[in-house]
Coordinates of C-alpha atoms in Angstrom, one line a residue:
M33 CA 2.9 49.7 -1.2
K34 CA 4.4 48.0 2.7
K35 CA 1.9 45.7 2.9
F36 CA 2.2 44.6 -0.8
L37 CA 5.9 44.2 0.0
L38 CA 5.0 42.0 2.9
L39 CA 2.8 39.5 1.5
F40 CA 5.2 39.3 -1.3
L41 CA 7.8 38.3 1.3
V42 CA 5.7 36.2 3.0
S43 CA 5.0 34.6 0.1
A44 CA 8.4 34.0 -1.0
L45 CA 8.4 32.7 2.5
L46 CA 6.5 30.1 1.4
V47 CA 7.4 28.8 -1.6
V48 CA 10.8 28.4 0.4
T49 CA 9.3 25.9 2.8
A50 CA 7.4 24.2 0.4
V51 CA 10.2 23.1 -1.5
S52 CA 12.6 21.4 1.6
A53 CA 14.0 18.9 -0.3
E54 CA 15.0 17.5 -3.4
I55 CA 16.1 14.5 -4.2
T56 CA 18.0 12.6 -7.8
F57 CA 17.1 9.8 -9.6
W58 CA 19.0 8.7 -11.9
K59 CA 18.5 5.3 -14.7
F60 CA 19.9 5.1 -18.4
T61 CA 17.5 6.4 -21.3
D62 CA 14.9 4.4 -22.4
T63 CA 12.3 5.9 -25.2
Y64 CA 9.5 3.3 -24.1
A65 CA 10.1 4.1 -20.4
D66 CA 11.0 7.3 -19.2
A67 CA 7.7 8.7 -19.9
T68 CA 6.4 6.1 -17.3
I69 CA 8.3 6.8 -14.8
Q70 CA 8.5 10.9 -15.4
R71 CA 4.2 10.4 -14.9
F72 CA 5.0 9.0 -11.4
V73 CA 7.5 11.2 -10.4
D74 CA 5.4 14.2 -11.5
L75 CA 2.2 12.1 -9.8
W76 CA 4.5 12.1 -6.7
N77 CA 6.1 15.5 -6.6
E78 CA 2.4 16.7 -6.9
E79 CA 1.6 15.4 -3.8
N80 CA 4.8 15.9 -2.0
P81 CA 6.1 19.6 -3.2
D82 CA 8.3 20.5 -0.2
K83 CA 10.0 16.3 -0.9
K84 CA 10.9 16.8 -5.0
V85 CA 12.2 14.0 -7.1
V86 CA 14.4 15.3 -10.1
F87 CA 14.5 12.6 -12.9
E88 CA 17.8 12.9 -15.2
T89 CA 18.2 9.8 -17.7
F90 CA 21.4 9.0 -19.7
P91 CA 22.5 7.3 -22.5
W92 CA 22.9 3.8 -22.4
G93 CA 26.3 3.7 -22.7
D94 CA 27.4 6.5 -20.0
Y95 CA 25.3 5.0 -17.7
T96 CA 26.3 1.4 -17.8
G97 CA 30.1 2.7 -18.7
T98 CA 31.4 5.1 -15.9
K99 CA 29.0 8.0 -15.2
L100 CA 27.4 6.6 -11.9
T101 CA 31.0 5.7 -10.7
T102 CA 32.6 8.6 -11.6
A103 CA 29.6 10.4 -10.1
F104 CA 29.9 8.5 -6.9
A105 CA 33.7 9.1 -6.5
T106 CA 33.2 12.6 -6.7
G107 CA 30.5 13.0 -4.6
E108 CA 27.7 14.1 -6.9
G109 CA 26.0 10.8 -6.7
P110 CA 22.2 10.3 -7.3
D111 CA 20.1 9.8 -4.0
V112 CA 18.2 7.3 -5.8
F113 CA 19.6 4.9 -9.4
F114 CA 18.7 1.7 -11.5
I115 CA 21.2 -1.0 -10.7
S116 CA 21.6 -4.4 -12.5
P117 CA 22.7 -7.5 -10.9
G118 CA 26.1 -6.8 -12.3
D119 CA 26.7 -4.2 -10.3
F120 CA 25.1 -4.4 -7.2
L121 CA 27.6 -6.0 -5.1
R122 CA 30.3 -3.1 -6.1
Y123 CA 27.7 -0.9 -4.4
V124 CA 27.8 -2.3 -1.2
N125 CA 31.2 -3.4 -0.7
A126 CA 32.4 0.1 -1.1
G127 CA 29.8 1.4 1.2
I128 CA 27.6 3.2 -1.3
A129 CA 24.1 1.3 -1.7
L130 CA 21.8 2.7 1.9
P131 CA 19.9 -0.6 3.9
L132 CA 16.5 -0.9 3.7
S133 CA 15.5 -3.2 6.2
E134 CA 14.0 -0.3 8.4
Y135 CA 12.3 1.2 6.0
L136 CA 10.6 -2.4 5.0
T137 CA 7.6 -3.9 6.9
A138 CA 6.9 -7.2 7.2
D139 CA 4.0 -6.9 5.1
I140 CA 6.0 -5.0 2.0
I141 CA 8.6 -7.7 2.1
S142 CA 6.2 -11.0 2.2
D143 CA 4.9 -9.5 -0.9
F144 CA 7.8 -9.9 -2.7
L145 CA 9.0 -13.3 -3.8
P146 CA 11.7 -14.8 -1.2
E147 CA 14.3 -15.6 -4.1
T148 CA 13.6 -11.9 -5.5
I149 CA 14.5 -10.0 -1.7
E150 CA 17.4 -13.1 -1.2
A151 CA 19.0 -11.4 -4.3
V152 CA 19.2 -8.0 -2.4
T153 CA 20.7 -8.9 0.3
V154 CA 23.7 -9.4 2.1
G155 CA 24.8 -10.3 5.7
G156 CA 21.8 -10.3 6.5
E157 CA 20.9 -6.8 4.8
I158 CA 18.4 -5.7 2.3
Y159 CA 20.3 -3.5 -0.1
A160 CA 17.8 -2.5 -3.2
L161 CA 14.4 -3.0 -4.2
P162 CA 13.9 -5.4 -6.8
L163 CA 11.8 -3.8 -9.6
E164 CA 11.4 -7.0 -12.2
M165 CA 12.3 -10.0 -13.8
E166 CA 12.9 -10.7 -17.3
P167 CA 13.7 -14.8 -18.2
V168 CA 16.0 -15.7 -20.6
A169 CA 14.9 -18.1 -23.9
L170 CA 15.0 -18.1 -27.3
F171 CA 12.4 -16.7 -29.8
Y172 CA 12.4 -17.8 -33.3
N173 CA 10.6 -16.9 -36.4
K174 CA 7.3 -18.8 -36.7
T175 CA 7.3 -19.0 -40.5
A176 CA 10.7 -20.0 -41.2
F177 CA 10.5 -22.6 -38.8
E178 CA 7.4 -23.7 -41.0
E179 CA 8.8 -23.5 -44.2
K180 CA 11.8 -25.1 -43.5
G181 CA 10.1 -28.1 -41.6
I182 CA 11.4 -27.7 -38.0
A183 CA 10.2 -28.6 -34.4
Q184 CA 11.2 -27.0 -31.1
P185 CA 14.2 -28.6 -30.4
Q186 CA 15.2 -30.8 -27.7
D187 CA 18.3 -31.2 -26.8
W188 CA 21.5 -29.1 -27.9
A189 CA 22.4 -31.2 -30.6
E190 CA 18.8 -30.8 -32.0
L191 CA 19.6 -26.7 -31.0
T192 CA 23.2 -27.1 -33.2
E193 CA 21.4 -28.8 -36.1
I194 CA 18.4 -26.3 -36.5
A195 CA 21.0 -23.2 -36.4
A196 CA 22.8 -25.2 -39.6
K197 CA 19.8 -25.4 -41.4
L198 CA 18.7 -22.0 -40.5
T199 CA 21.9 -21.2 -41.6
T200 CA 21.6 -19.4 -45.7
P201 CA 25.1 -17.1 -46.9
N202 CA 22.4 -14.0 -46.5
R203 CA 21.0 -15.3 -42.9
H204 CA 22.1 -17.0 -39.8
G205 CA 20.9 -19.3 -37.9
I206 CA 21.3 -18.0 -33.9
I207 CA 22.2 -15.0 -32.4
V208 CA 23.9 -15.0 -29.0
E209 CA 25.9 -11.7 -27.3
V210 CA 29.4 -11.4 -28.8
V211 CA 31.0 -8.4 -26.5
P212 CA 32.0 -9.7 -23.4
G213 CA 30.3 -8.8 -20.1
Y214 CA 27.8 -8.5 -17.6
Y215 CA 25.0 -9.5 -20.3
Q216 CA 26.5 -11.6 -22.1
N217 CA 27.5 -13.8 -19.0
F218 CA 23.7 -13.5 -18.3
T219 CA 22.6 -15.2 -21.2
W220 CA 25.1 -17.8 -21.1
Y221 CA 24.1 -18.9 -17.6
P222 CA 21.6 -20.9 -18.7
F223 CA 23.7 -23.0 -21.0
L224 CA 25.8 -23.4 -18.4
W225 CA 23.5 -24.7 -15.4
T226 CA 21.4 -26.5 -18.1
A227 CA 24.5 -28.6 -18.1
G228 CA 25.0 -29.0 -14.4
G229 CA 27.7 -26.3 -14.2
D230 CA 28.2 -23.2 -12.3
V231 CA 31.0 -20.5 -11.1
V232 CA 31.9 -21.0 -7.6
D233 CA 29.8 -23.2 -4.7
E234 CA 27.2 -21.8 -2.4
N235 CA 29.2 -20.0 0.1
W236 CA 32.2 -18.7 -2.7
E237 CA 34.5 -20.1 -1.3
K238 CA 35.9 -22.2 -3.8
S239 CA 35.6 -22.3 -7.9
T240 CA 33.2 -24.7 -9.0
F241 CA 34.1 -23.1 -12.7
D242 CA 36.4 -26.1 -13.7
S243 CA 33.5 -28.8 -14.9
E244 CA 32.4 -30.5 -17.6
G245 CA 29.2 -28.2 -17.7
A246 CA 30.8 -25.4 -18.1
V247 CA 33.6 -26.9 -20.8
A248 CA 30.2 -28.0 -23.1
A249 CA 28.4 -24.8 -23.0
L250 CA 31.9 -22.7 -23.2
D251 CA 32.0 -25.3 -26.5
L252 CA 28.6 -24.9 -27.8
W253 CA 28.8 -21.4 -28.0
G254 CA 32.1 -21.1 -29.2
S255 CA 30.6 -24.0 -32.1
F256 CA 28.5 -21.0 -32.6
V257 CA 30.6 -18.9 -33.7
K258 CA 33.3 -21.3 -35.3
E259 CA 31.0 -22.5 -37.6
E260 CA 29.3 -19.3 -38.3
L261 CA 25.7 -20.6 -37.3
A262 CA 26.1 -17.3 -34.9
P263 CA 27.6 -13.9 -36.3
S264 CA 30.8 -12.8 -34.6
S265 CA 29.6 -8.8 -34.6
L266 CA 26.6 -7.4 -34.2
P267 CA 25.2 -4.5 -36.0
A268 CA 23.4 -3.7 -32.0
G269 CA 23.7 -5.5 -28.7
A270 CA 21.6 -8.5 -28.2
N271 CA 19.7 -7.2 -25.6
D272 CA 17.9 -5.2 -28.4
I273 CA 15.6 -7.7 -30.4
G274 CA 15.5 -5.4 -33.0
I275 CA 18.3 -7.5 -35.1
F276 CA 16.4 -10.3 -34.9
G277 CA 13.0 -8.7 -35.9
N278 CA 15.2 -7.2 -38.9
G279 CA 16.0 -11.0 -40.3
L280 CA 19.4 -11.2 -39.2
A281 CA 19.1 -14.5 -37.5
D282 CA 16.1 -16.6 -37.1
M283 CA 17.0 -17.6 -33.3
I284 CA 17.9 -15.0 -30.9
V285 CA 18.6 -15.9 -26.9
C286 CA 17.0 -12.7 -25.3
G287 CA 15.1 -12.0 -22.7
F288 CA 11.2 -11.3 -21.3
W289 CA 11.6 -7.8 -22.6
G290 CA 11.9 -8.6 -26.3
V291 CA 7.5 -9.2 -26.7
K292 CA 7.0 -6.1 -26.3
Q293 CA 10.0 -4.8 -28.4
L294 CA 9.2 -6.9 -31.2
Q295 CA 4.8 -6.5 -30.9
T296 CA 5.8 -2.7 -31.1
E297 CA 8.4 -2.4 -33.9
F298 CA 7.6 -5.4 -35.9
P299 CA 3.9 -5.5 -35.7
E300 CA 4.0 -8.3 -38.6
F301 CA 6.6 -10.0 -37.3
D302 CA 5.3 -13.7 -36.4
F303 CA 7.8 -15.1 -33.6
G304 CA 7.4 -17.8 -31.4
V305 CA 9.3 -18.4 -27.9
F306 CA 10.5 -21.9 -26.2
P307 CA 13.0 -22.4 -23.2
I308 CA 16.7 -23.1 -23.5
P309 CA 16.3 -26.5 -24.2
P310 CA 18.5 -29.0 -21.9
Y311 CA 21.9 -30.3 -22.2
E312 CA 20.2 -33.5 -23.2
K313 CA 17.0 -35.2 -24.0
G314 CA 14.6 -35.8 -20.7
G315 CA 17.1 -33.2 -18.8
E316 CA 16.2 -30.3 -17.2
S317 CA 16.1 -26.5 -18.6
I318 CA 17.2 -23.8 -16.2
S319 CA 17.2 -20.2 -16.9
V320 CA 17.6 -17.1 -15.6
Y321 CA 16.4 -13.7 -14.7
G322 CA 17.8 -10.6 -14.5
G323 CA 15.9 -7.0 -13.8
W324 CA 16.8 -3.7 -12.6
K325 CA 16.9 -2.5 -9.0
M326 CA 16.5 0.4 -7.4
M327 CA 19.3 1.2 -5.0
L328 CA 19.5 4.4 -2.4
N329 CA 22.7 6.4 -1.9
A330 CA 24.2 5.7 1.5
R331 CA 25.8 8.6 1.7
G332 CA 22.9 11.5 0.4
E333 CA 21.7 14.5 2.5
N334 CA 18.0 13.6 2.3
T335 CA 17.9 9.0 2.9
D336 CA 14.9 9.1 4.3
I337 CA 13.2 11.2 1.4
A338 CA 14.8 8.6 -0.7
A339 CA 13.6 5.4 1.0
E340 CA 10.5 7.4 1.3
F341 CA 9.6 7.7 -2.7
A342 CA 11.2 4.3 -3.7
K343 CA 9.3 2.8 -1.5
W344 CA 6.3 4.6 -2.8
L345 CA 7.1 3.5 -6.2
V346 CA 8.0 0.0 -6.2
A347 CA 6.4 -1.3 -3.3
E348 CA 3.3 0.4 -1.4
Q349 CA 1.3 0.6 -4.7
I350 CA -0.3 -1.5 -7.9
D351 CA -0.2 1.1 -10.3
F352 CA 3.3 2.2 -11.2
P353 CA 4.6 -1.7 -10.9
L354 CA 1.4 -2.8 -13.0
D355 CA 2.4 -0.1 -15.6
W356 CA 5.8 -0.8 -16.4
C357 CA 5.4 -4.3 -15.8
T358 CA 2.6 -5.3 -18.5
V359 CA 2.2 -1.8 -20.8
T360 CA 5.3 0.0 -20.8
N361 CA 6.9 -3.4 -20.9
S362 CA 7.2 -7.1 -20.5
K363 CA 8.6 -8.3 -17.3
F364 CA 7.7 -9.6 -14.7
S365 CA 6.5 -7.9 -11.0
P366 CA 8.7 -9.4 -8.0
R367 CA 5.5 -9.0 -5.8
Y368 CA 2.9 -11.5 -5.5
S369 CA 0.5 -8.6 -5.9
V370 CA 1.2 -6.8 -8.6
L371 CA 1.6 -10.9 -10.6
D372 CA -2.3 -11.1 -9.2
A373 CA -3.5 -8.1 -10.5
G374 CA -1.4 -8.9 -14.0
E375 CA -2.9 -12.2 -14.6
V376 CA -4.5 -11.7 -17.7
F377 CA -1.0 -10.3 -19.1
Y378 CA 0.7 -13.3 -17.9
S379 CA -1.4 -15.9 -19.5
T380 CA -1.4 -14.5 -23.2
P381 CA 0.7 -16.0 -25.7
P382 CA 3.6 -16.1 -26.0
N383 CA 3.9 -14.2 -22.1
D384 CA 2.5 -17.9 -21.3
V385 CA 5.6 -19.3 -22.1
F386 CA 7.3 -16.7 -19.9
L387 CA 5.8 -17.8 -16.8
E388 CA 6.6 -21.5 -17.7
I389 CA 9.9 -20.3 -17.9
L390 CA 10.6 -18.5 -15.3
K391 CA 9.6 -21.7 -12.5
T392 CA 12.7 -23.4 -13.4
S393 CA 15.0 -19.9 -13.3
K394 CA 17.7 -18.6 -11.3
S395 CA 18.1 -14.7 -10.1
E396 CA 21.0 -13.6 -12.1
P397 CA 24.0 -13.9 -9.8
T398 CA 25.7 -10.6 -8.7
F399 CA 29.1 -12.0 -8.5
T400 CA 31.9 -9.8 -8.5
P401 CA 33.8 -7.4 -11.5
E402 CA 36.3 -9.7 -11.1
M403 CA 34.3 -13.1 -10.9
V404 CA 32.3 -11.9 -14.7
K405 CA 35.7 -10.8 -15.6
A406 CA 37.2 -14.4 -15.3
V407 CA 34.0 -15.9 -16.9
S408 CA 33.8 -13.6 -19.8
D409 CA 37.2 -14.2 -20.3
A410 CA 37.1 -17.6 -20.6
L411 CA 33.7 -17.1 -23.1
Q412 CA 35.9 -14.9 -25.8
A413 CA 39.1 -17.1 -25.5
V414 CA 36.8 -20.1 -26.5
M415 CA 34.6 -18.2 -28.9
F416 CA 37.2 -15.7 -31.2
A417 CA 40.7 -17.2 -30.1
G418 CA 40.3 -20.8 -30.2
M419 CA 40.8 -21.8 -26.9
D420 CA 40.1 -25.6 -25.9
P421 CA 37.1 -25.1 -23.5
K422 CA 38.8 -27.5 -21.3
A423 CA 41.6 -25.2 -21.3
A424 CA 39.5 -21.9 -20.5
A425 CA 37.4 -23.5 -18.3
K426 CA 40.4 -24.6 -15.9
G427 CA 42.1 -21.3 -16.5
A428 CA 38.8 -19.4 -15.3
S429 CA 38.3 -21.6 -12.3
A430 CA 42.1 -20.9 -10.8
A431 CA 41.7 -17.0 -11.1
I432 CA 38.1 -17.0 -9.7
D433 CA 40.0 -19.3 -6.6
A434 CA 42.9 -16.9 -6.8
Y435 CA 40.1 -13.9 -6.4
L436 CA 38.1 -15.5 -3.9
S437 CA 41.6 -16.6 -1.6
R438 CA 41.8 -12.7 -1.0
Y439 CA 38.0 -11.3 -1.2
T440 CA 36.5 -9.7 1.9
G441 CA 33.2 -8.2 0.6
G442 CA 29.6 -9.7 1.2
V443 CA 27.9 -13.3 -0.7
P444 CA 24.2 -12.3 -2.0
G445 CA 21.5 -14.3 -0.3
K446 CA 24.2 -15.0 3.2

């Protein structure tokens, strides 16, 4: 009996020793993608029983709302978490984001496209691992275009004419995001940049929003709604391309992720993709790519393990990022090695169109919430309150300048 008891105690001690550390990994719930992450988390846990990762997901509205901020405010934030470009700087400036440079070798960093590392660098320090790139484009209904003899628009005037031609009493010509916030700004920036506008100067010393380009881009989206070419309310966010697949409109401004969703949910739907048309014929089309990043909690108790896990998942292997970007989703990896491994996928239509768009795309700006709100307020005022675009641009520019005059946080890429 004593021998049995001794063996039991030794076994129990071994179990306690084996599970010596546990870290939490949070993201929003995604029915398409979560199983892929869980599969790799299980693989990590199998190979590292003393460094267990607990993967948890939360409804989109909660996660992108107050879930993270509340958790960190109460000291219960996760060790590893997905962060959007729109929220990146908030966590860096608050001291929540763990600096990662000491964990990343030169070989690891050189495998990432330089602009993706620059986008997560503040004050010379890397604060997140880029996971994906999703350029924005215009999806269109091929059948509707063919029936009405419509060709790809070459400028904004033609885009507006096509949207009007496609609009019927039961169907809109185009869908753009109508809900204020990061996502609406994100999908509007290509129009702002294509027209020659921007939000701030390179060093964030002064707003550049009071410009002809900003006025033109505000006016375009305002006209979409005022002329009823685009719906003024949506049954779901415009990031859910299912509203396009269900026939709400024959064009939608959406990102690369929409390809996989349409192919999965609407396998018979014949759709195409073209770049955001330039402001004028012969001009340059500039798009934007977003993408979630992995950030680590600087206040966590096991930061070394969190860094080891995140580096293993995102930066050291091919299998997870290749599956994540080309099987589970339709996305570009920010790593050269993964892009090479996914060459067949990226050269297959319509993915090849996005590959060309990516070449003239900029990373989603990581503005502060105050700057995002100033731009968002201008867009909403023009789209839904009838404000003159010039007045909206001037007001937003003044708000941004007032904010920058007291801003003491970091500037991304600097």
